[in-house]
Amino acid sequence: MKTPENNAIRAQFPILSRQVNGKNLIYFDNAATSQKPQSVIDALSDYYSRYNANIHRGIHTLAEEATLAYEASRHAVQEFIGAAMVEEIIFTRGTTEGINLVAYTWGRKNIKAGDEILISGMEHHSNIVPWQILCQEKNAVLKVIPVLDDGTLSMEQYRDLLHERTKLVAIVQVSNALGTVNPVKEIISMAHQFGAKVLVDGAQSAVHLDIDVQDLDCDFFAFSGHKLYAPTGIGVLYGKKELLEAMPVFQGGGEMIKEVSFELTTYNDLPYKYEAGTPNIADTIVLKTALDFIKSIGKEQIRKHENELLDYATSQLESIPGLKIIGQAKEKVSLVSFVFENIHPHDVGIILDQQGIALRTGHHCTQPLMKRFGIPGTIRASFAIYNTKEEIDSLIAGIYKSIKMLS
Amino acid sequence: MNQKSIAEIEKEIISDFSMFDNWEDKYEYLIDLGKQLPPLSEAYKTTDYKIKGCQSSVWLLATYRDGKVFFEADSDAMIVKGLVSMLIKVLSGQPTKAILEAKLEFIKEIGMFSHLAQTRSNGLLAMIKQMKNYALAYQSIDALEKK
């Protein structure tokens, strides 16, 4: 339903009023990236129009204003994910860079030959490949928690896979391909019993779920700004302070140093130790604007609206003959992946695009998961706070049209 | 034997598509073109013949006779198969030099792929590249044999 509140939210997203192929845009590719509210677009322009300066070093007014805004964003992130200390918040380019940072620093220091790293069968390539590279380099072993038919993890097999050689569990909180919400709190506590550290890939979860890293007790948590209404190119790596302090540096350069001589360089304190070079100042500052936008609606309200969309879309899609939903977990975010028996996802994607409907088809960077289900890919509709039931009705009509054209 | 030039066939395709004034009819025609494409023997549907860079699977087989390259292809997606079918219409049975020089303006002219053609999403570019690679390879073999 298009409630007044929903209309007010939609009005904040200028892109939603554009036309695609002569039709009103229906944007259902939110799991890839969300659209940006006017406040975010304006904040970017405001930064470049009024106080663009390099941060932390300058003593002039612009540098000070930019530095304050940049650090305010770090505090906003700390609050957003419930971190104990602000220096536990490292700015990155995105989730992928955060995971790689941990693999290259903590991983290279702590993973030895014969050690095991445990991931799951529903990981995004970004949470597979960095660990594969590390395991190859260190002669360590990558093990995989199997995915069950309903798209949940086999917790039984997870328990069996855990032992004292397990040094790290790298796990996605919400599957980008299935929508499954994994019981990460339980996963973390089980891993800790064996002394393993846990990295949580929060790329999909941060925008939908309440995140409290202290309650989860995860050791690392990585997410991206662009999936939660912020610009691209800004992400966050949270790490427990004692781990971040003990880890070797990632990239060398400006900002991350204390003193440099040709003989010896001493490194800066957290979090700057991991932020070499001039950072992505503008997008970092605007990340706070996006978090403020989320706060202004409230995670609870977001979750409620998105759950309604999920339930509605699921029941509507299930009624289409020949359509099969991949991922039937009880706990899901607002994302539905589906396939047809005799129609290729790619064909459906093209026909829907002609009708102004943007969604994702393909393997969603989860090729091992697609192989697990024996499919080349899926059609994925993912919903955000600005989507409506009317748009889902249009999707269903669009799918019927696709079936007619493609049969 | 294919006596028409690439330009002539392109012109025919453009004229065929110009009969339709809405996207539905254009796509239905494209899908029909795909359906008319003779299926490729299952023996060739292997990774050796698969074109990388497509969301759907596309298999391409080339043979060379009398200075001309003949293509056969298939895809598991219908619209992609339609694209493949058009490319085969235009390029199969043509001399290597003509294939290499083909600009394939018809893709833009038929007005369906103004954006998609530039992306890797439908694999069109990968298909064209692979077809031209075959032409180049046969041309090089010819040149070596003439020496």
Coordinates of C-alpha atoms in Angstrom, one line a residue, chain B:
Chain B
M1 CA 26.4 -20.4 -50.6
N2 CA 25.9 -17.0 -49.2
Q3 CA 26.2 -14.5 -52.1
K4 CA 24.9 -11.5 -50.2
S5 CA 27.4 -9.1 -48.6
I6 CA 27.4 -8.3 -44.9
A7 CA 26.1 -4.8 -45.7
E8 CA 23.2 -6.2 -47.7
I9 CA 22.2 -8.6 -45.0
E10 CA 22.5 -5.9 -42.3
K11 CA 20.2 -3.8 -44.4
E12 CA 17.6 -6.6 -44.6
I13 CA 17.6 -7.1 -40.9
I14 CA 17.2 -3.4 -40.3
S15 CA 14.3 -3.3 -42.7
D16 CA 12.7 -6.4 -41.0
F17 CA 12.9 -4.8 -37.6
S18 CA 11.6 -1.4 -38.9
M19 CA 8.2 -3.0 -39.5
F20 CA 7.6 -3.2 -35.7
D21 CA 6.8 -0.1 -33.8
N22 CA 6.7 -1.5 -30.3
W23 CA 9.3 -3.3 -28.2
E24 CA 7.1 -6.4 -27.7
D25 CA 6.9 -7.1 -31.4
K26 CA 10.6 -6.5 -31.8
Y27 CA 11.5 -8.9 -29.0
E28 CA 9.0 -11.5 -30.2
Y29 CA 10.6 -11.3 -33.7
L30 CA 14.0 -11.7 -32.2
I31 CA 12.9 -14.7 -30.1
D32 CA 11.5 -16.2 -33.3
L33 CA 14.8 -15.8 -35.0
G34 CA 16.4 -17.7 -32.2
K35 CA 13.8 -20.5 -32.5
Q36 CA 14.6 -20.8 -36.2
L37 CA 18.3 -21.3 -35.5
P38 CA 19.2 -25.0 -36.1
P39 CA 20.2 -26.5 -32.8
L40 CA 23.9 -27.2 -32.2
S41 CA 24.8 -30.8 -31.6
E42 CA 25.1 -31.6 -27.9
A43 CA 28.7 -32.8 -28.6
Y44 CA 29.7 -29.1 -29.0
K45 CA 28.0 -27.8 -25.9
T46 CA 31.2 -28.1 -23.9
T47 CA 33.5 -25.6 -22.2
D48 CA 35.8 -25.7 -25.3
Y49 CA 33.1 -24.0 -27.4
K50 CA 31.6 -21.9 -24.7
I51 CA 32.0 -18.1 -24.9
K52 CA 33.1 -16.5 -21.7
G53 CA 31.6 -13.3 -20.5
C54 CA 28.0 -14.1 -21.0
Q55 CA 25.4 -14.4 -18.3
S56 CA 23.8 -17.2 -20.3
S57 CA 25.6 -20.0 -22.0
V58 CA 26.6 -19.5 -25.6
W59 CA 28.4 -22.1 -27.6
L60 CA 30.0 -21.2 -30.9
L61 CA 31.5 -23.5 -33.6
A62 CA 33.4 -22.3 -36.6
T63 CA 34.4 -24.1 -39.8
Y64 CA 36.5 -22.8 -42.7
R65 CA 35.9 -23.6 -46.4
D66 CA 37.2 -21.9 -49.5
G67 CA 38.2 -18.7 -47.7
K68 CA 34.9 -18.4 -45.9
V69 CA 34.0 -18.9 -42.2
F70 CA 30.8 -20.8 -41.3
F71 CA 29.4 -20.4 -37.9
E72 CA 27.0 -22.6 -35.8
A73 CA 25.9 -21.6 -32.4
D74 CA 23.4 -22.1 -29.6
S75 CA 22.4 -20.6 -26.3
D76 CA 20.3 -21.6 -23.3
A77 CA 18.6 -18.2 -23.2
M78 CA 16.1 -17.3 -25.9
I79 CA 16.8 -13.6 -26.4
V80 CA 20.6 -14.4 -26.6
K81 CA 19.8 -17.1 -29.1
G82 CA 18.0 -14.5 -31.2
L83 CA 21.1 -12.3 -31.1
V84 CA 23.3 -15.2 -32.0
S85 CA 20.9 -16.0 -34.9
M86 CA 21.3 -12.5 -36.2
L87 CA 25.0 -12.6 -36.0
I88 CA 25.1 -15.9 -37.8
K89 CA 22.8 -14.5 -40.6
V90 CA 25.2 -11.6 -41.1
L91 CA 28.6 -13.2 -40.6
S92 CA 28.4 -16.9 -41.5
G93 CA 29.6 -17.8 -44.9
Q94 CA 31.5 -14.6 -45.3
P95 CA 35.2 -14.2 -46.3
T96 CA 37.6 -13.6 -43.3
K97 CA 38.4 -10.1 -44.4
A98 CA 34.8 -9.0 -44.5
I99 CA 34.1 -10.5 -41.0
L100 CA 37.1 -8.7 -39.6
E101 CA 36.0 -5.4 -41.2
A102 CA 32.3 -5.7 -40.3
K103 CA 31.2 -2.8 -38.2
L104 CA 27.8 -4.4 -37.4
E105 CA 25.9 -1.1 -37.3
F106 CA 22.6 -3.0 -37.6
I107 CA 22.8 -3.8 -33.9
K108 CA 22.4 -0.1 -33.1
E109 CA 20.1 0.6 -36.0
I110 CA 17.4 -1.9 -34.9
G111 CA 17.1 0.2 -31.8
M112 CA 17.0 -2.6 -29.2
F113 CA 20.4 -2.6 -27.7
S114 CA 21.5 1.0 -27.5
H115 CA 22.7 0.4 -23.9
L116 CA 23.0 -3.3 -23.6
A117 CA 25.4 -3.6 -26.5
Q118 CA 27.9 -1.7 -24.6
T119 CA 27.7 -3.8 -21.5
R120 CA 28.9 -7.3 -20.9
S121 CA 25.5 -8.3 -19.6
N122 CA 24.1 -10.0 -22.8
G123 CA 27.4 -11.2 -24.0
L124 CA 26.9 -9.7 -27.4
L125 CA 30.3 -8.1 -27.5
A126 CA 31.9 -11.4 -26.4
M127 CA 30.2 -13.2 -29.2
I128 CA 31.3 -10.7 -31.9
K129 CA 34.8 -10.8 -30.5
Q130 CA 34.9 -14.6 -30.6
M131 CA 33.6 -14.7 -34.2
K132 CA 36.2 -12.2 -35.3
N133 CA 38.9 -14.1 -33.5
Y134 CA 38.0 -17.2 -35.6
A135 CA 38.2 -15.1 -38.8
L136 CA 41.6 -13.7 -37.7
A137 CA 42.9 -17.2 -36.9
Y138 CA 41.8 -18.6 -40.3
Q139 CA 43.2 -15.6 -42.1
S140 CA 46.6 -16.1 -40.3
I141 CA 46.7 -19.8 -41.2
D142 CA 46.0 -19.0 -44.8
A143 CA 48.7 -16.4 -44.9
L144 CA 51.2 -18.9 -43.4
E145 CA 50.3 -21.6 -46.0
K146 CA 50.7 -19.2 -48.9
K147 CA 54.3 -18.4 -47.8

